[in-house]
Coordinates of C-alpha atoms and ligand atoms in Angstrom, one line a residue:
X1 CA 0.0 0.0 0.0
X2 CA 1.3 3.5 -0.8
X3 CA 1.4 6.3 1.6
X4 CA 2.0 10.1 1.4
X5 CA 3.9 12.1 4.0
X6 CA 4.1 15.8 4.7
X7 CA 7.3 17.2 6.1
X8 CA 7.0 19.8 9.0
X9 CA 8.1 22.8 6.7
X10 CA 5.2 22.1 4.3
X11 CA 7.7 20.6 2.0
X12 CA 5.8 17.7 0.5
X13 CA 7.4 14.3 -0.1
X14 CA 5.9 11.3 -1.9
X15 CA 7.0 8.2 -0.1
X16 CA 4.9 6.3 -2.6
X17 CA 1.3 6.7 -3.7
X18 CA -1.3 5.6 -6.1
X19 CA -2.6 8.1 -8.6
X20 CA -5.3 9.6 -6.3
X21 CA -2.7 10.1 -3.6
X22 CA -0.1 11.4 -6.0
X23 CA -2.7 13.9 -7.3
X24 CA -3.4 15.0 -3.7
X25 CA 0.3 15.7 -3.2
X26 CA 0.4 17.5 -6.6
X27 CA -2.6 19.7 -5.7
X28 CA -1.2 20.4 -2.2
X29 CA 2.1 21.5 -3.7
X30 CA 0.4 23.8 -6.2
X31 CA -1.9 25.3 -3.5
X32 CA 1.2 25.8 -1.3
X33 CA 3.0 27.7 -4.2
X34 CA 5.7 25.1 -4.5
X35 CA 7.2 24.5 -7.9
X36 CA 6.4 21.3 -9.7
X37 CA 9.6 19.9 -11.1
X38 CA 10.2 17.6 -14.1
X39 CA 10.6 14.4 -12.1
X40 CA 7.6 15.1 -9.9
X41 CA 4.4 13.2 -10.6
X42 CA 1.9 15.4 -12.4
X43 CA -1.5 14.8 -14.0
X44 CA -1.4 14.1 -17.8
X45 CA -3.7 17.1 -18.5
X46 CA -1.3 19.4 -16.6
X47 CA 1.7 18.1 -18.6
X48 CA -0.3 18.5 -21.9
X49 CA -1.4 22.0 -21.1
X50 CA 2.2 23.0 -20.3
X51 CA 3.6 21.5 -23.4
X52 CA 0.9 23.4 -25.4
X53 CA 1.5 26.7 -23.8
X54 CA 5.3 26.6 -23.5
X55 CA 5.8 25.3 -27.0
X56 CA 3.4 27.9 -28.4
X57 CA 5.3 30.5 -26.5
X58 CA 8.6 29.3 -27.9
X59 CA 7.2 29.3 -31.4
X60 CA 6.0 32.9 -30.9
X61 CA 9.5 34.0 -29.9
X62 CA 11.1 32.3 -33.0
X63 CA 8.4 33.4 -35.5
X64 CA 8.6 36.9 -33.8
X65 CA 12.1 37.2 -35.2
X66 CA 10.7 37.3 -38.8
X67 CA 8.9 40.7 -38.9
X68 CA 11.9 42.4 -37.2
X69 CA 14.5 40.6 -39.3
X70 CA 12.6 42.2 -42.3
X71 CA 13.9 45.6 -41.2
X72 CA 17.5 44.8 -40.3
X73 CA 18.9 46.0 -43.6
X74 CA 16.8 49.1 -43.6
X75 CA 17.4 50.4 -40.0
X76 CA 18.0 54.2 -40.3
X77 CA 21.3 54.2 -38.4
X78 CA 24.1 51.9 -37.2
X79 CA 22.9 52.4 -33.6
X80 CA 19.3 51.4 -34.5
X81 CA 20.6 48.4 -36.4
X82 CA 22.8 47.2 -33.5
X83 CA 19.9 47.5 -31.1
X84 CA 17.5 45.6 -33.4
X85 CA 20.0 42.9 -34.1
X86 CA 20.5 42.4 -30.3
X87 CA 16.8 42.3 -29.8
X88 CA 16.3 39.6 -32.4
X89 CA 19.1 37.6 -30.9
X90 CA 17.4 37.9 -27.5
X91 CA 14.1 36.5 -29.0
X92 CA 16.0 33.6 -30.4
X93 CA 17.5 32.9 -26.9
X94 CA 14.0 33.1 -25.4
X95 CA 12.8 30.5 -27.9
X96 CA 15.7 28.2 -26.9
X97 CA 15.1 28.5 -23.2
X98 CA 11.4 27.8 -23.7
X99 CA 12.0 24.8 -26.0
X100 CA 14.4 23.5 -23.3
X101 CA 11.8 24.0 -20.6
X102 CA 9.2 22.1 -22.7
X103 CA 11.6 19.3 -23.4
X104 CA 11.7 18.6 -19.6
X105 CA 8.1 17.5 -20.0
X106 CA 9.1 14.7 -22.3
X107 CA 8.5 16.1 -25.8
X108 CA 11.4 16.5 -28.3
X109 CA 12.3 19.7 -30.1
X110 CA 11.7 17.9 -33.4
X111 CA 8.1 17.0 -32.4
X112 CA 7.4 20.6 -31.3
X113 CA 8.8 21.9 -34.6
X114 CA 6.7 19.4 -36.6
X115 CA 3.6 20.4 -34.7
X116 CA 4.2 24.0 -35.7
X117 CA 4.9 23.2 -39.4
X118 CA 1.8 21.0 -39.6
X119 CA -0.4 23.7 -38.1
X120 CA -1.1 21.7 -34.9
X121 CA 0.7 24.2 -32.7
X122 CA 0.0 27.9 -32.7
X123 CA 2.1 31.0 -32.3
X124 CA 1.0 34.5 -31.3
X125 CA -1.5 36.2 -33.7
X126 CA 0.5 39.4 -33.4
X127 CA 3.2 38.1 -35.8
X128 CA 0.6 37.6 -38.6
X129 CA 0.5 41.4 -39.2
X130 CA 2.9 43.0 -41.7
X131 CA 5.6 45.5 -40.7
X132 CA 5.1 48.2 -43.2
X133 CA 7.4 51.1 -42.0
X134 CA 10.3 51.7 -39.7
X135 CA 8.0 53.0 -37.0
X136 CA 6.6 49.5 -36.7
X137 CA 9.9 48.4 -35.1
X138 CA 9.3 51.0 -32.4
X139 CA 5.6 50.1 -32.0
X140 CA 6.4 46.4 -31.7
X141 CA 9.0 47.1 -28.9
X142 CA 6.6 49.5 -27.1
X143 CA 3.3 47.7 -27.5
X144 CA 4.1 44.0 -28.3
X145 CA 6.9 43.6 -25.9
X146 CA 5.0 45.8 -23.4
X147 CA 2.0 43.4 -23.7
X148 CA 4.4 40.4 -23.5
X149 CA 6.0 41.7 -20.2
X150 CA 2.6 42.1 -18.6
X151 CA 1.7 38.5 -19.5
X152 CA 5.1 37.2 -18.6
X153 CA 5.9 38.8 -15.3
X154 CA 3.3 36.6 -13.5
X155 CA 4.6 33.6 -15.4
X156 CA 7.8 33.9 -13.3
X157 CA 5.6 32.5 -10.6
X158 CA 3.9 29.9 -12.7
X159 CA 3.7 26.5 -11.0
X160 CA 6.1 24.6 -13.3
X161 CA 9.7 25.2 -12.1
X162 CA 11.6 25.2 -15.5
X163 CA 9.0 27.5 -17.1
X164 CA 9.1 29.9 -14.2
X165 CA 12.9 30.0 -14.2
X166 CA 13.1 30.6 -18.0
X167 CA 10.8 33.5 -17.5
X168 CA 13.0 35.4 -15.1
X169 CA 15.7 36.0 -17.7
X170 CA 13.2 36.5 -20.5
X171 CA 11.4 39.3 -18.5
X172 CA 14.6 41.2 -17.9
X173 CA 15.4 41.2 -21.6
X174 CA 11.8 42.1 -22.5
X175 CA 11.8 45.2 -20.4
X176 CA 14.9 46.4 -22.3
X177 CA 13.0 45.7 -25.5
X178 CA 10.0 47.7 -24.3
X179 CA 12.1 50.7 -23.4
X180 CA 14.0 50.7 -26.6
X181 CA 10.7 50.6 -28.5
X182 CA 9.3 53.4 -26.5
X183 CA 12.4 55.5 -27.0
X184 CA 12.3 54.9 -30.7
X185 CA 8.7 56.0 -30.9
X186 CA 9.6 59.1 -28.8
X187 CA 12.2 60.2 -31.3
X188 CA 9.7 59.7 -34.2
X189 CA 6.9 61.5 -32.3
X190 CA 9.1 64.5 -31.6
X191 CA 10.7 64.5 -35.1
X192 CA 9.4 65.9 -38.4
X193 CA 5.7 66.0 -39.3
X194 CA 6.3 63.0 -41.5
X195 CA 7.9 61.0 -38.7
X196 CA 5.1 61.9 -36.3
X197 CA 2.6 60.7 -38.8
X198 CA 4.5 57.4 -39.3
X199 CA 4.5 56.9 -35.5
X200 CA 0.8 57.5 -35.3
X201 CA 0.1 55.2 -38.2
X202 CA 2.1 52.4 -36.5
X203 CA 0.1 52.9 -33.3
X204 CA -3.2 52.8 -35.3
X205 CA -2.2 49.5 -36.8
X206 CA -0.7 47.8 -33.8
X207 CA -3.0 48.9 -31.0
X208 CA -5.9 46.4 -31.5
X209 CA -3.7 43.4 -32.4
X210 CA -1.7 44.1 -29.2
X211 CA -4.9 43.9 -27.2
X212 CA -5.7 40.6 -28.9
X213 CA -2.4 39.1 -27.8
X214 CA -3.8 38.4 -24.3
X215 CA -6.2 35.9 -25.8
X216 CA -10.0 35.7 -25.9
X217 CA -12.3 37.2 -23.3
X218 CA -12.4 35.2 -20.0
X219 CA -15.9 33.9 -20.7
X220 CA -14.7 32.5 -24.0
X221 CA -11.3 31.2 -22.9
X222 CA -11.6 27.4 -22.7
X223 CA -8.2 26.9 -21.0
X224 CA -8.1 29.7 -18.5
X225 CA -10.2 28.4 -15.6
X226 CA -8.2 25.1 -15.3
X227 CA -4.8 26.8 -16.0
X228 CA -5.6 29.3 -13.2
X229 CA -6.6 26.5 -10.8
X230 CA -3.2 24.8 -11.5
X231 CA -1.5 28.2 -11.1
X232 CA 0.0 27.9 -14.6
X233 CA -1.7 31.2 -15.4
X234 CA -1.8 33.7 -12.5
X235 CA -4.0 36.3 -14.0
X236 CA -6.9 36.1 -16.5
X237 CA -6.7 37.3 -20.1
X238 CA -9.1 40.2 -19.4
X239 CA -7.3 41.3 -16.2
X240 CA -4.0 41.5 -18.0
X241 CA -5.5 43.2 -21.0
X242 CA -7.0 45.9 -18.7
X243 CA -3.6 46.4 -17.0
X244 CA -2.0 46.9 -20.4
X245 CA -4.6 49.5 -21.4
X246 CA -4.2 51.3 -18.1
X247 CA -0.4 51.5 -18.3
X248 CA -0.2 52.2 -22.0
X249 CA -2.7 55.1 -22.4
X250 CA -0.6 57.6 -20.3
X251 CA 2.5 56.5 -22.3
X252 CA 0.7 57.4 -25.6
X253 CA -0.3 60.7 -24.1
X254 CA 3.3 61.4 -23.1
X255 CA 4.2 60.8 -26.8
X256 CA 1.5 63.1 -28.0
X257 CA -0.1 60.2 -29.9
X258 CA -3.7 59.2 -30.0
X259 CA -5.0 55.7 -29.2
X260 CA -7.2 54.7 -32.1
X261 CA -10.3 54.0 -29.9
X262 CA -13.1 56.6 -29.8
X263 CA -14.7 54.7 -26.8
X264 CA -11.6 54.9 -24.6
X265 CA -12.3 56.9 -21.5
X266 CA -11.3 57.0 -17.8
X267 CA -13.8 55.3 -15.5
X268 CA -13.7 56.9 -12.1
X269 CA -15.8 54.2 -10.5
X270 CA -13.6 51.3 -11.8
X271 CA -10.4 53.3 -11.5
X272 CA -9.5 52.0 -14.9
X273 CA -10.0 52.9 -18.6
X274 CA -13.1 51.7 -20.5
X275 CA -12.2 50.7 -24.0
X276 CA -14.0 49.9 -27.2
X277 CA -15.1 46.5 -28.6
X278 CA -12.3 44.2 -29.8
X279 CA -13.0 42.5 -33.2
X280 CA -12.9 38.9 -32.1
X281 CA -13.9 37.7 -35.5
X282 CA -10.6 39.1 -36.8
X283 CA -8.7 37.5 -33.9
X284 CA -10.2 34.0 -34.7
X285 CA -9.4 34.4 -38.4
X286 CA -5.8 35.3 -37.6
X287 CA -5.5 32.3 -35.2
X288 CA -6.8 30.1 -38.0
X289 CA -3.9 31.4 -40.1
X290 CA -6.0 33.3 -42.7
X291 CA -4.3 36.0 -44.6
X292 CA -1.1 36.2 -46.6
X293 CA 1.3 36.9 -43.7
X294 CA 0.5 33.7 -41.9
X295 CA 1.4 31.7 -45.0
X296 CA 4.7 33.6 -45.4
X297 CA 5.6 33.1 -41.8
X298 CA 5.1 29.4 -41.8
X299 CA 6.8 29.0 -45.2
X300 CA 9.8 30.9 -43.8
X301 CA 10.0 28.6 -40.8
X302 CA 9.7 25.4 -42.9
X303 CA 12.3 26.6 -45.3
X304 CA 14.8 27.5 -42.5
X305 CA 14.2 24.0 -41.0
X306 CA 14.7 22.2 -44.2
X307 CA 17.6 24.2 -45.7
X308 CA 19.5 24.0 -42.4
X309 CA 19.1 20.2 -42.0
X310 CA 22.8 19.8 -42.8
X311 CA 23.8 21.8 -39.7
X312 CA 21.8 19.4 -37.5
X313 CA 23.1 16.4 -39.3
X314 CA 26.7 17.6 -38.9
X315 CA 26.2 18.4 -35.2
X316 CA 24.7 15.0 -34.6
X317 CA 27.5 13.2 -36.6
X318 CA 30.1 15.1 -34.6
X319 CA 28.4 14.1 -31.3
X320 CA 28.2 10.4 -32.4
X321 CA 31.9 10.4 -33.3
X322 CA 32.8 12.0 -29.9
X323 CA 30.8 9.4 -28.0
X324 CA 32.5 6.6 -30.0
X325 CA 35.9 8.0 -29.2
X326 CA 35.0 8.2 -25.5
X327 CA 33.7 4.6 -25.5
X328 CA 36.9 3.3 -27.2
Ligands
BYC1 N1 -2.4 34.1 -30.5 O1 -8.1 29.5 -23.6 P1 -7.2 30.5 -24.1 C1 6.9 37.9 -27.6 C2 -5.4 30.5 -28.5 S1 6.0 36.5 -28.0 C3 -2.6 32.8 -31.0 O2 -7.3 31.8 -23.4 P2 -4.6 30.0 -22.9 C4 7.7 38.5 -28.6 C5 -4.9 29.6 -27.3 O3 -3.7 29.0 -27.6 C6 4.8 36.4 -26.8 N2 -3.4 32.0 -30.3 O4 -5.7 29.9 -24.1 C7 8.5 37.7 -29.4 C8 -6.1 28.6 -27.3 O5 -5.9 27.6 -28.4 P3 -5.3 26.1 -28.1 C9 4.1 35.1 -26.7 C10 -4.0 32.4 -29.2 O6 -3.4 29.2 -23.4 C11 9.3 38.3 -30.5 C12 -7.3 29.4 -27.7 O7 -6.8 30.6 -28.4 N3 3.6 35.0 -25.4 O8 6.8 38.3 -26.5 O9 -5.1 29.7 -21.6 C13 9.3 39.7 -30.6 C14 -8.1 29.8 -26.5 O10 -7.4 30.7 -25.7 C15 -3.8 33.7 -28.7 C16 3.1 33.9 -24.9 O11 2.9 32.9 -25.6 C17 -2.9 34.6 -29.4 N4 -2.7 35.8 -29.0 O12 -4.2 31.5 -23.0 C18 8.5 40.5 -29.7 C19 2.7 33.9 -23.4 N5 -4.5 33.9 -27.5 O13 -3.9 26.3 -27.6 C20 7.7 39.9 -28.7 C21 2.4 32.5 -22.9 C22 -5.1 32.7 -27.3 O14 -6.2 25.6 -27.0 N6 1.1 32.1 -23.2 N7 -4.8 31.8 -28.3 O15 -5.5 25.4 -29.4 C23 0.0 32.5 -22.5 O16 0.0 33.2 -21.6 C24 -1.4 31.9 -23.0 O17 -1.1 30.8 -23.7 C25 -2.3 32.9 -23.7 C26 -3.6 32.1 -24.1 C27 -2.7 34.1 -22.8 C28 -1.6 33.4 -25.0

């Protein structure tokens, strides 16, 4: 017969247990805000949810390099080019930390990549919008990275240890990204009339897609309730979206730019901004991969994977040789 014991410092140890008892220990650890670690027992559904969320997060970081990479050769100065290059490299690093965190759950990098290429795994809708002008690089840093930070800061306390630890470093880098984006927008907003118009146009195009990044409204989010019970998600989609609006509106005012929402107004009673209706039909169409940009993004990822197969083959062959030499 299996038993479960609880140490005096609320540190829970499984001596041995059947699945019901193991689940009780798992639930108690989560309720006690202890991390679940790769070798701990966890319900299958928890493991699946984490693989889904972490791998989609990783894919978003990697696909997110594409719209910015598009502007590298057209950055207006060497300084801007160096900053953009560093940011893109950071996004790549974030993808790698996240793939590694997902691998601790028992899925391989190849399987995650295949799921993306076959359309079984998603990536953030935000990267299915085109980057039309240089100001889009500023708007992405300010709004997209700004939204990402708000979503990701609570993930530093997500219940799965490897995901939480990956998020610590990611959040530090994201806050640099947000600031460089805001600074870039500030230069444009205070520049010539043409530059100011370009900044306003970028804000007009990126505002609503940024609000959609947080996911569907709470009452239409199939995963939120369970993910919050498991403390994978710490805040609901709508709560984070509201926080984003509340911190970003004064930033736009400081830039002298106008948020493209005629219904936006301060609500004294709620102590928060009311904002207009989000076009959820557009969100769902973008999630389904409709539109030309989604096709371009996926084609670029598949092409990179296939044309770089020789690099993976060479690395694996080298590793096999090394192991052979060690064994000899
Ligand atoms: N785009 O029940 P829900 C970055 C899907 S990259 C696409 O609320 P959940 C950056 C959702 O997956 C930032 N799909 O789901 C990189 C679900 O479908 P499945 C990326 C979306 O998981 C480079 C369905 O809709 N950040 O920062 O509880 C340059 C129902 O949704 C989206 C992350 O990935 C969307 N926007 O909550 C610059 C953060 N929203 O999977 C910047 C980690 C929802 O059931 N992820 N869906 O088929 C999360 O926090 C959560 O997964 C979400 C969604 C809040 C996104």
